[in-house]
CSV table of C-alpha atoms in Angstrom, one decimal:
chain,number,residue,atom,x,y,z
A,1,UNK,CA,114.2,161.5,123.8
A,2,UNK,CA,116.7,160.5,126.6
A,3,UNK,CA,115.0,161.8,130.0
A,4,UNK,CA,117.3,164.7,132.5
A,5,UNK,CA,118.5,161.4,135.3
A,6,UNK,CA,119.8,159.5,132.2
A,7,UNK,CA,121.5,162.5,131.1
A,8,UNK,CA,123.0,163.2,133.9
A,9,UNK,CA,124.3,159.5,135.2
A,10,UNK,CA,125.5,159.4,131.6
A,11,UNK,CA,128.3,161.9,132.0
A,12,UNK,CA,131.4,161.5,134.2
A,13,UNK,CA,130.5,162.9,136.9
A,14,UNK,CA,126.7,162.1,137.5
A,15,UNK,CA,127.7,158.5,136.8
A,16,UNK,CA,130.5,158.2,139.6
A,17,UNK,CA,127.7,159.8,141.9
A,18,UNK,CA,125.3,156.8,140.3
A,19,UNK,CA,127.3,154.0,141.1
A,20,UNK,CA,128.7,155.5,144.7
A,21,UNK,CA,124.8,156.3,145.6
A,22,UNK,CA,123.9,152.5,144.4
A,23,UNK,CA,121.5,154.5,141.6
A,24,UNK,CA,119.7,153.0,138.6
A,25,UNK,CA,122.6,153.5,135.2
A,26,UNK,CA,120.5,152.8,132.3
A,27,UNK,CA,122.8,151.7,129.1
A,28,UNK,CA,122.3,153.2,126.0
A,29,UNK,CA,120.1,150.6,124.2
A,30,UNK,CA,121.3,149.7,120.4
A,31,UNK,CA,118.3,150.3,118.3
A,32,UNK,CA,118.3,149.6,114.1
A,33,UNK,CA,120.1,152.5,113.4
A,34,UNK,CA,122.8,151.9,116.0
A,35,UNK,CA,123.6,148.3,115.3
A,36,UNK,CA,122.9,147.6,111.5
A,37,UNK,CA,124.1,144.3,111.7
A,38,UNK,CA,121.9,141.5,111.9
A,39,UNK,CA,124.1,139.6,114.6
A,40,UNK,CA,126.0,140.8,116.9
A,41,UNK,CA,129.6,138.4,116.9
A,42,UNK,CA,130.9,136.6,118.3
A,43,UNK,CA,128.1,134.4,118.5
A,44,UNK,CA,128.8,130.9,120.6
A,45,UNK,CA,126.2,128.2,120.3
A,46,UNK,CA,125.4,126.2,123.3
A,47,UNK,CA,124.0,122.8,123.2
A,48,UNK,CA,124.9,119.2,121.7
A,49,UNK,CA,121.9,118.1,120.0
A,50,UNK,CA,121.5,118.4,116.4
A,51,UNK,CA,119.2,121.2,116.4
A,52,UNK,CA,122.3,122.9,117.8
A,53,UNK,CA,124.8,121.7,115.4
A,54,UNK,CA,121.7,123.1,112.3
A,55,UNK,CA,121.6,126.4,113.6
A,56,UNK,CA,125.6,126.8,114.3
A,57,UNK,CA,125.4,126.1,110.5
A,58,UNK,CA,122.6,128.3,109.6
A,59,UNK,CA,124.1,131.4,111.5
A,60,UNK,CA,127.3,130.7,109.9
A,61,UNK,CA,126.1,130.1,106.2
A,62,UNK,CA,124.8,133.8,107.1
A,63,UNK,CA,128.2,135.4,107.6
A,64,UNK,CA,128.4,135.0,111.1
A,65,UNK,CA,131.3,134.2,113.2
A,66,UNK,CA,129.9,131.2,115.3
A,67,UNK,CA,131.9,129.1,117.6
A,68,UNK,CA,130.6,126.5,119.8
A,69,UNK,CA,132.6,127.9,123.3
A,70,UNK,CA,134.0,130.6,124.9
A,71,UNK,CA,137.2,129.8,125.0
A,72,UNK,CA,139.9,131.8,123.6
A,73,UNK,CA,137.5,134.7,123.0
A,74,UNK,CA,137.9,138.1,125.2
A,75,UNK,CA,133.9,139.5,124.3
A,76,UNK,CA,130.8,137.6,123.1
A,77,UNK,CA,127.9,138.9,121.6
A,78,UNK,CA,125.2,136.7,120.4
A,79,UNK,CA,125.1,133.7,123.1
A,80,UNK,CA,122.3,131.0,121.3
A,81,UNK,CA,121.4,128.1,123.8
A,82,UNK,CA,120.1,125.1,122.1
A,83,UNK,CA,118.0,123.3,125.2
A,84,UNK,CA,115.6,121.4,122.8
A,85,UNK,CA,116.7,117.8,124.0
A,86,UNK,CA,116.1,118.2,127.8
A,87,UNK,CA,115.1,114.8,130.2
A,88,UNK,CA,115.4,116.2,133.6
A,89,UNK,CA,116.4,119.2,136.0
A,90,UNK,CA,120.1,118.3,136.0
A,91,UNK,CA,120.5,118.2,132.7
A,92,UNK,CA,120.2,122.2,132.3
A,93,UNK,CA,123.4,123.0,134.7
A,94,UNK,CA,125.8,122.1,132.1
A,95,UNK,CA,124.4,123.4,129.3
A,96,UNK,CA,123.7,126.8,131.3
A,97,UNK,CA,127.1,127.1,133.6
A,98,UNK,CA,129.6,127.9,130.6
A,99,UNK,CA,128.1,131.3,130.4
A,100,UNK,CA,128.5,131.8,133.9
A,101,UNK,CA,132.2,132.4,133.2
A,102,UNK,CA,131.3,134.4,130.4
A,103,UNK,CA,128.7,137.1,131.6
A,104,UNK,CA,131.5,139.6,132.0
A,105,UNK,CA,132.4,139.6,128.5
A,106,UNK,CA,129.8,140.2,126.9
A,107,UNK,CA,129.6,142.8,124.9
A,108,UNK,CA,127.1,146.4,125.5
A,109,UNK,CA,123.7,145.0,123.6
A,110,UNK,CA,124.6,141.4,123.6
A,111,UNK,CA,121.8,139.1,123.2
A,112,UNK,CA,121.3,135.8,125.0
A,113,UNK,CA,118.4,133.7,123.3
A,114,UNK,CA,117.5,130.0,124.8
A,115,UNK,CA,115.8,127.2,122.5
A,116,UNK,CA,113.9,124.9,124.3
A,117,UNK,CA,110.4,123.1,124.6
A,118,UNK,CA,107.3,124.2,126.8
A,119,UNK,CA,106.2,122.0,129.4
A,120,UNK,CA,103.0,119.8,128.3
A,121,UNK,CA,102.1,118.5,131.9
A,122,UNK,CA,102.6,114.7,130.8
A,123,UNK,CA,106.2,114.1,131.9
A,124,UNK,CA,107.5,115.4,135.1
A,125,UNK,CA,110.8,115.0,135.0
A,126,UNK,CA,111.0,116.8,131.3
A,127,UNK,CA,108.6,119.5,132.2
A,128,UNK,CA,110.6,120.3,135.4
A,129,UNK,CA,113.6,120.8,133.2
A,130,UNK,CA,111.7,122.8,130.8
A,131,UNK,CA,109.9,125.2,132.6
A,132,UNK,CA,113.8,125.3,134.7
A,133,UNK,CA,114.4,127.6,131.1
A,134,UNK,CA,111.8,130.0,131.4
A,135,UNK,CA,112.9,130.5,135.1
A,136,UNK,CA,116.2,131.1,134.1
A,137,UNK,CA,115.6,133.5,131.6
A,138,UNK,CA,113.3,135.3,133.3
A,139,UNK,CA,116.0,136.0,136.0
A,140,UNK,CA,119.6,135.9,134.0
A,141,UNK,CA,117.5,139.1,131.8
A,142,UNK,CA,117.3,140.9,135.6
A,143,UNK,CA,121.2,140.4,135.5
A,144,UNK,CA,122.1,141.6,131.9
A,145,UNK,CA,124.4,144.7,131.9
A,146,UNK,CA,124.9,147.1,128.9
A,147,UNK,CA,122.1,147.1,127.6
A,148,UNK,CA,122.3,143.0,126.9
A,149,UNK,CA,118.9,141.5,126.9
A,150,UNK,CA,118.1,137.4,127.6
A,151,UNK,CA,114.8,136.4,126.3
A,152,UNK,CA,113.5,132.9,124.9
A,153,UNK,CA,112.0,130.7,122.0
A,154,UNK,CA,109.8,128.1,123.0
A,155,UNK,CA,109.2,125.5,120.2
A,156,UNK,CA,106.2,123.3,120.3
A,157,UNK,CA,106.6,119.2,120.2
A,158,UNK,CA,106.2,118.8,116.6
A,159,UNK,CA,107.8,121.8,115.5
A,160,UNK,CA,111.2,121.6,114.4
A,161,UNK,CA,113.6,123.8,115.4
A,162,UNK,CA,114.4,125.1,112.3
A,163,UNK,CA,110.9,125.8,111.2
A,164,UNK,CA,110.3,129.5,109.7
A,165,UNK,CA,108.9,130.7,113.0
A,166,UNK,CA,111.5,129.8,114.5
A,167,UNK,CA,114.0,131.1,112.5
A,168,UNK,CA,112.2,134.3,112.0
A,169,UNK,CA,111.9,134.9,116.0
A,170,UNK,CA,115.3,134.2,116.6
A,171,UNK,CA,116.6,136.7,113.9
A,172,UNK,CA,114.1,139.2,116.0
A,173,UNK,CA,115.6,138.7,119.4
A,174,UNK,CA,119.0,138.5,118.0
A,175,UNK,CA,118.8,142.1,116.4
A,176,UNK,CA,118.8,145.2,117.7
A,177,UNK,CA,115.1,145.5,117.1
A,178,UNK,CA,114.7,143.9,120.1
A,179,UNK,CA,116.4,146.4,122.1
A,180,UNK,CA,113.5,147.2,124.9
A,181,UNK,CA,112.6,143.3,124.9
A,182,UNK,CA,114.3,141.3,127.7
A,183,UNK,CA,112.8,138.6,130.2
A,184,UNK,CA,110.2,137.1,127.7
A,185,UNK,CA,109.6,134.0,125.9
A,186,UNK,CA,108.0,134.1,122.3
A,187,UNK,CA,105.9,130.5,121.4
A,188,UNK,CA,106.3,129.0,118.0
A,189,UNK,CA,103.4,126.5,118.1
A,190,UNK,CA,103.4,125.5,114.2
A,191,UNK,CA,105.3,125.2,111.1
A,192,UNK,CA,103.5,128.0,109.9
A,193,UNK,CA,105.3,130.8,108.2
A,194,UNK,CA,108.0,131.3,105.6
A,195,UNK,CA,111.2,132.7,105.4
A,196,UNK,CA,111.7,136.4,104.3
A,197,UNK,CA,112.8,136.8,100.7
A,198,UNK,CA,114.2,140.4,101.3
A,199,UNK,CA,115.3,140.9,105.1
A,200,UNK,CA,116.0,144.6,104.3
A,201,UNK,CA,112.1,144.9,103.4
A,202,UNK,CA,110.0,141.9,105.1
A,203,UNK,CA,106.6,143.5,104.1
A,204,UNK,CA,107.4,144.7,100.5
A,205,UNK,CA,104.7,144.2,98.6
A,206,UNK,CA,101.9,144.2,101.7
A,207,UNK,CA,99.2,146.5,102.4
A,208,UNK,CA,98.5,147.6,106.0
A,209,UNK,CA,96.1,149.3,108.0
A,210,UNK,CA,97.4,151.1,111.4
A,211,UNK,CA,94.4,152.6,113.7
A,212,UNK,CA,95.1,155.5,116.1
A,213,UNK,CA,97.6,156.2,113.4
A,214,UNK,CA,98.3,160.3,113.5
A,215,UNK,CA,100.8,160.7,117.0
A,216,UNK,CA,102.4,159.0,118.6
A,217,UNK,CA,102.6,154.7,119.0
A,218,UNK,CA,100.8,155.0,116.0
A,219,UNK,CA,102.7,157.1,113.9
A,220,UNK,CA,106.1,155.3,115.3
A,221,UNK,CA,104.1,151.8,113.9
A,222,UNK,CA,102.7,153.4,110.5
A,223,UNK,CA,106.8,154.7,109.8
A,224,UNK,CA,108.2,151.5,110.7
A,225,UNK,CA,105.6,149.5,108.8
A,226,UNK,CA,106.4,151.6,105.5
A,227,UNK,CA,110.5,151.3,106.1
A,228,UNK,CA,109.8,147.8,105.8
A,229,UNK,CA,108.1,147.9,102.8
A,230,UNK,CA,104.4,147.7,103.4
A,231,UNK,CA,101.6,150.0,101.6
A,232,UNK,CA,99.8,151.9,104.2
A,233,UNK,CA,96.3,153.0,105.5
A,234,UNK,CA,96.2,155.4,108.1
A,235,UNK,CA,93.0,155.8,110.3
A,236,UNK,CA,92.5,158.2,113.1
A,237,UNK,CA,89.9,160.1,114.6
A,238,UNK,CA,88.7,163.7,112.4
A,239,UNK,CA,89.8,165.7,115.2
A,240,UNK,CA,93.3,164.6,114.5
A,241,UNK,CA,92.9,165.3,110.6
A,242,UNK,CA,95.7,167.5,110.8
A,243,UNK,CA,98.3,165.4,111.6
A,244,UNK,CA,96.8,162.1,110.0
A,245,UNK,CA,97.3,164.0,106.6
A,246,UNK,CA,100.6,165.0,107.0
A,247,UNK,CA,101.8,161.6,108.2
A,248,UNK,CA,99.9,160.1,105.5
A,249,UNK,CA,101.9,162.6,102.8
A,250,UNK,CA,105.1,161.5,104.2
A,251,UNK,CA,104.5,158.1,104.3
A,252,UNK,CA,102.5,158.5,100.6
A,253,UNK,CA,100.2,156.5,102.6
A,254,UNK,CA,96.5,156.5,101.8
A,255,UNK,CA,94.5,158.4,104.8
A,256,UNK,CA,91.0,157.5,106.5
A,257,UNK,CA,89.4,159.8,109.0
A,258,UNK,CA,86.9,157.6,111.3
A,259,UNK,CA,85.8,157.4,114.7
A,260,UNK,CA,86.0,153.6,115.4
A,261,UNK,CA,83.4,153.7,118.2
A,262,UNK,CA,81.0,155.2,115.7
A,263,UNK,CA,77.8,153.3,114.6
A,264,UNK,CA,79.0,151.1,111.6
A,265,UNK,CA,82.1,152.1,111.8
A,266,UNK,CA,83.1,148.9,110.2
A,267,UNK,CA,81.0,148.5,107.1
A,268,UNK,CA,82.7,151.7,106.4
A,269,UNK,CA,86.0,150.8,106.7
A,270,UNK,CA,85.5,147.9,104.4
A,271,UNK,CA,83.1,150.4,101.9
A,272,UNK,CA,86.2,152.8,101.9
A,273,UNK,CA,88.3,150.2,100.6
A,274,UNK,CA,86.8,148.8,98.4
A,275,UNK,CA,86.2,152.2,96.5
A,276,UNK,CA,90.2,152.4,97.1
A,277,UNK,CA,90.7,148.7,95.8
A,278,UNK,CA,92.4,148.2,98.5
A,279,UNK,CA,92.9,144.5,100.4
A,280,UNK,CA,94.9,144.3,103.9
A,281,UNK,CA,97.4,142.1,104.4
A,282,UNK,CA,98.7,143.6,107.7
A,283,UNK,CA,95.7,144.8,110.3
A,284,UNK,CA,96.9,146.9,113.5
A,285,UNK,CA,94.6,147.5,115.9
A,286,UNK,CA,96.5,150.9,117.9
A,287,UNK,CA,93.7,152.9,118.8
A,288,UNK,CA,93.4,153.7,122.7
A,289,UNK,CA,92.7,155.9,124.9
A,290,UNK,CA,92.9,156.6,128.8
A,291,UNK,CA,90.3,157.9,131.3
A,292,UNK,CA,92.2,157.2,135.1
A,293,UNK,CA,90.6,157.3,137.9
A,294,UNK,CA,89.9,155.1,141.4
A,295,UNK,CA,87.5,152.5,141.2
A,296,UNK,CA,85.7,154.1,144.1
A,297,UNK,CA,85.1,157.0,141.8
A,298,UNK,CA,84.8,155.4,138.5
A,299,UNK,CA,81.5,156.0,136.1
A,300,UNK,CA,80.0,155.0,133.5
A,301,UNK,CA,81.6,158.5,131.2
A,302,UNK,CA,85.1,157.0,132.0
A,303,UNK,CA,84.7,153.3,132.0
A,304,UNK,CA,82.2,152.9,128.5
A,305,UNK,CA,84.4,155.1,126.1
A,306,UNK,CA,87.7,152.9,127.1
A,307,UNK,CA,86.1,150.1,126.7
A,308,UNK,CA,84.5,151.0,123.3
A,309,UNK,CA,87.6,152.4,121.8
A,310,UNK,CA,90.1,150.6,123.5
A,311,UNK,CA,88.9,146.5,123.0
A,312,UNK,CA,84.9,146.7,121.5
A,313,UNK,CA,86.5,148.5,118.0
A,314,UNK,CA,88.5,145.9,117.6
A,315,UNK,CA,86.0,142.8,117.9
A,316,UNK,CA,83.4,145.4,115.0
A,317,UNK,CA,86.7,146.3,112.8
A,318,UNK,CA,87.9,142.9,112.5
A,319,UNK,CA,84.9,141.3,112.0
A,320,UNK,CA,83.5,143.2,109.5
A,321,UNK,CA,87.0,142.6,107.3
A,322,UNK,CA,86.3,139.1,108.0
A,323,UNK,CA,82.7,138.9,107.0
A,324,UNK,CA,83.0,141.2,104.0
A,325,UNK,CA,85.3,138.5,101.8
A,326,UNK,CA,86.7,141.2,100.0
A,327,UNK,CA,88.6,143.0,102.4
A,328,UNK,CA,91.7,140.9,103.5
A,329,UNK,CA,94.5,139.1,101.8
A,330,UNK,CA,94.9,135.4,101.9
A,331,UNK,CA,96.7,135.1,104.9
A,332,UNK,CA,96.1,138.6,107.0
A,333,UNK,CA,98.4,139.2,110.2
A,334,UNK,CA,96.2,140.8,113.1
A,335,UNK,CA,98.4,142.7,115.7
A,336,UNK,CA,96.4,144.4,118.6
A,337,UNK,CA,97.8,146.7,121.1
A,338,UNK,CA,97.6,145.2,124.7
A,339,UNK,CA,99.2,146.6,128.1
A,340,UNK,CA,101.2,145.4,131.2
A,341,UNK,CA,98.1,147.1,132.6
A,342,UNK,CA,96.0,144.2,131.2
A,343,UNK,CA,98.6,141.3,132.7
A,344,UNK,CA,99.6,142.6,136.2
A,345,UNK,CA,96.8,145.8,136.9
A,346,UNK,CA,97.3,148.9,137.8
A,347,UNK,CA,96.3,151.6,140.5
A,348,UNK,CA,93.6,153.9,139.0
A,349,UNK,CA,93.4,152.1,135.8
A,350,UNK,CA,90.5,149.4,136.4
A,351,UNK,CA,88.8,150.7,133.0
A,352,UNK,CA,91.5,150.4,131.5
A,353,UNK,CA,93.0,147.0,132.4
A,354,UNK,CA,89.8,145.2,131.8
A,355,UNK,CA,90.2,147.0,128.2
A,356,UNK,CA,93.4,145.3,127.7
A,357,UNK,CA,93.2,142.2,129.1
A,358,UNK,CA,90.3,142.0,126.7
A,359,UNK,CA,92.3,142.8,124.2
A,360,UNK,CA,94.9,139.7,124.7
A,361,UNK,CA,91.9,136.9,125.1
A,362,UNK,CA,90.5,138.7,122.0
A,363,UNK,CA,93.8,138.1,119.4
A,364,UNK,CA,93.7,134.4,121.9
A,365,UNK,CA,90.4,133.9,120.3
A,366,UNK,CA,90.8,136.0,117.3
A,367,UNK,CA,93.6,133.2,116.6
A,368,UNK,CA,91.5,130.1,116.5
A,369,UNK,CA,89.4,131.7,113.6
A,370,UNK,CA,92.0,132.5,111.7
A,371,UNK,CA,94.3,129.3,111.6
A,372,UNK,CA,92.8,127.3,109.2
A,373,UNK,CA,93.4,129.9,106.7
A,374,UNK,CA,97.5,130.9,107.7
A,375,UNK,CA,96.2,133.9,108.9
A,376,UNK,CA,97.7,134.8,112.7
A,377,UNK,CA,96.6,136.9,115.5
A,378,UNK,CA,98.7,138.4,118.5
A,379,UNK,CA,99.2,141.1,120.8
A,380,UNK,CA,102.1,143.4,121.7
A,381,UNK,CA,101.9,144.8,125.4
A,382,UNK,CA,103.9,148.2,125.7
A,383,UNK,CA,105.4,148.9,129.4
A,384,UNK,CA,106.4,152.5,130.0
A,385,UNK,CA,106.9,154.4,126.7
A,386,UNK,CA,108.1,157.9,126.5
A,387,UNK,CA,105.1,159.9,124.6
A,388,UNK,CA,103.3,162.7,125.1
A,389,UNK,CA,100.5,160.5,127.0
A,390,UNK,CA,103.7,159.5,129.5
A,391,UNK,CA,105.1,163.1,129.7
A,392,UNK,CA,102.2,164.5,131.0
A,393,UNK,CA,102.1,162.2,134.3
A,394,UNK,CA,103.4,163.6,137.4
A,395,UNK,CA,107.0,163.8,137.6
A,396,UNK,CA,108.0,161.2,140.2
A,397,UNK,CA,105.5,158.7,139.1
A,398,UNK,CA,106.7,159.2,135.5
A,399,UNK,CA,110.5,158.5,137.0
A,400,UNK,CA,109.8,156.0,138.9
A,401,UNK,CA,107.5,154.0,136.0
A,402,UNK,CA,110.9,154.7,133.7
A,403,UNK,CA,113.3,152.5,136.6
A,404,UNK,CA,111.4,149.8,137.5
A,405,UNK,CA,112.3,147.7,134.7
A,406,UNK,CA,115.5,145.5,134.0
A,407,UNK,CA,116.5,148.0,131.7
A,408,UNK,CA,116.3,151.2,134.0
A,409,UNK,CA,114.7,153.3,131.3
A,410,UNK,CA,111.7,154.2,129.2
A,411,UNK,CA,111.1,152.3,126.1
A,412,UNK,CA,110.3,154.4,123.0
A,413,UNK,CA,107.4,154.1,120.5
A,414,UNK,CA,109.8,152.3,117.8
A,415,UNK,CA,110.5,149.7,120.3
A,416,UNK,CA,106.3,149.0,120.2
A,417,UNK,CA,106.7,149.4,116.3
A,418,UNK,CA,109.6,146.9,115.8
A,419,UNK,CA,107.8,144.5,117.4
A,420,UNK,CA,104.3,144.6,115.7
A,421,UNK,CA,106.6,144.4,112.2
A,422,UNK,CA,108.0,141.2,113.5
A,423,UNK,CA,104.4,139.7,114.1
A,424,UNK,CA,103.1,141.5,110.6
A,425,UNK,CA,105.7,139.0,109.1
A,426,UNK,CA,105.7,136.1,106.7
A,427,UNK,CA,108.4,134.4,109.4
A,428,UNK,CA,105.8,134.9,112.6
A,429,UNK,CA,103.7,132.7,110.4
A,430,UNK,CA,103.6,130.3,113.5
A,431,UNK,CA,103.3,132.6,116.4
A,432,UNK,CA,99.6,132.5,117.1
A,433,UNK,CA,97.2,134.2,120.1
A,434,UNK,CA,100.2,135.6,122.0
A,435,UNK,CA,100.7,138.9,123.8
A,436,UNK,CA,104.8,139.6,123.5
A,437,UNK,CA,105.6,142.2,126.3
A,438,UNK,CA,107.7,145.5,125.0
A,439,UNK,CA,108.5,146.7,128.7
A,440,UNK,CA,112.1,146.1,129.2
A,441,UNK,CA,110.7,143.2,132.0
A,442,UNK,CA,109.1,145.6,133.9
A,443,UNK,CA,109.1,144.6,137.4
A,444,UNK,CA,104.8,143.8,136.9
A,445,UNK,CA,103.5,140.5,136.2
A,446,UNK,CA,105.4,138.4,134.2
């Protein structure tokens, strides 16, 4: 799926033009199949505090080869920094600076992950230093190289840093299912969670239901899902019966056709599975669709059916598997599908912005309700990803939506998947009403 430019500033000669011209190189980025190993090594640990000195442990009890500095060591490729005992600005230079020295050695799809606090707005000093983190982050991702990604882990006063959400995110942004993830911060805000008997297959032994399933995001989710062990429902529309059966054959997954915008759409979800005996562990809410056009010539045929399929099917879908009682598992994982749209706007897509925004206050909400019971609620927010939807904009907008990111490239649909297997997890027990951008920081809102 690599597009013509990358091709070309790939090879030997394109790429000396690249670098003469000053032009965008993207790195080949080190998906699951690339880099089977959980942690990239070397991996140094930053940081004094004990929560540093646990997780050293941890990481090593796990077979890899930690150290606690960079000297003596020509690459690096896991860099952890423990920041969970910050007081004041100053005290985040000398935790931060030995990596300075380091930045040229690490290695292509390195990962840089901090541990740190969020601010709380009762101590100045403290919450200077701690939003300092998400500053720095944000801005050492714009300088990674290789494909190397910097994101973040912000653990709630309360919540210790070796709680399974924690764990559990850190083992996400440390392996190469991250890959189109870089700039971001991920909020563990409870103990919540547990740890994952079977890394190979996190969701063995779940049942999930993907939306908008038959092409495309939603087939990329519906395959990732199942290689991770989960039991599938697919659900598209019936015009796209075709390929909803034969993803559903290899996938031996059970198919639904439904329009989601239709009237009781949900009572027959819920009516369909229980003649399946079926109960959801997992529900992803995928289904979208587009209708562009200027504000100043929007109506009502292209702003009501993005706003019915796109955020008011997933308020009727989920809550008639909540009211039904029969319907859900004891502690079911909602994962909606969001937008950079939603967070930062974008030309010609009012409609469809106010969809997704909607979508991020809904799992925000969606959140609350479930809690009590263990059961979580998030949001993934795709950037620019390669799919038939993308290849059919014009050619220089599509090029230039593919650059401005830190990454320089187009994510792919099993970058959006990886993620929404991460939050379908027992370990993202404690990740709760958050939207987790899949954009490779694009250069929009956050």
């Amino acid at each position: 799926m690599t597009d013509t430019y990358t091709r070309l500033v790939r090879s030997a000669p394109g790429g000396m033009l690249a670098k003469q011209l000053g032009l965008p190189r993207p790195s080949k980025l080190l998906r699951r199949g690339d880099r089977p190993e959980p942690v990239l090594g070397p991996v140094v640990v930053l940081g004094a505090s004990a929560a540093a000195d646990a997780l050293a442990r941890r990481l090593l009890d796990e077979g890899a080869d930690v150290r606690r500095r960079f000297e003596d060591l020509r690459s690096v490729g896991t860099v952890v920094i423990v920041a969970d005992e910050l007081t004041a600005p100053g005290d985040l230079g000398p935790l931060v600076l030995p990596l300075a020295g380091a930045m040229r050695s690490l290695l292509p799809g390195a990962r840089v992950v901090t541990i740190s606090r969020p601010a709380t707005g009762e101590e100045p000093a403290r919450d200077a230093a701690r939003g300092g983190v998400e500053g720095f982050v944000r801005s050492l991702a714009h300088e990674m190289r290789g494909g190397a990604t910097a994101n973040g882990i912000l653990v709630a006063d309360g919540v210790g840093p070796d709680a399974p959400g924690v764990v559990g995110a850190l083992r996400f942004l440390l392996s190469a299912r991250s890959a189109f993830i870089t700039g971001q911060f991920l909020t563990v805000t409870s103990d919540a969670g547990s740890a994952t008997a079977d890394l190979a297959q996190p969701l063995a032994g779940r049942t999930a239901l993907v939306t908008g399933a038959a092409r495309g995001i939603g087939a990329a989710i519906a395959r990732t899902l199942s290689a991770d062990g989960a039991r599938l429902v697919v659900l598209d529309v019936p015009g796209a019966g075709t390929e909803l059966s034969r993803l559903a054959n290899e996938l031996r997954a059970v198919p639904i056709q439904l329009d989601v915008t239709s009237e009781g759409a949900g009572e027959r979800l819920v009516s369909f599975l229980r003649e399946h005996g079926l109960l959801l562990d997992i529900v992803v809410l995928n289904a979208g669709i587009t209708r562009d056009k200027l504000f100043a010539n929007m109506t009502p045929d292209r702003w009501d059916p993005v706003l019915g399929v796109n955020i008011t099917s997933q308020i009727t879908l989920s809550e008639a598997l909540l009211e039904a009682g029969d319907a859900l598992g004891a502690h079911p994982r909602f994962v909606s599908l969001a937008s950079t749209s939603g967070i930062a706007g974008n030309r010609g897509q009012t409609n469809y912005a106010a969809s997704k925004a909607g979508v991020m206050a809904f799992v925000d909400a969606l959140a609350g309700r479930l809690e009590a019971s263990g059961g979580t609620a998030n949001a993934v927010a795709p950037g620019f990803i390669e799919t038939e939807m993308t290849a059919k904009m014009p050619a220089l907008t599509r090029e230039v939506a593919r650059r401005v990111n830190s990454l320089a490239q187009g994510g792919r649909p099993v970058d959006v998947a990886e993620a929404i297997a991460f939050l379908a997890s027992d370990e993202a027990g404690g990740v709760q009403g958050q939207t987790l951008r899949v954009c490779g920081q694009n250069m929009v809102g956050k």
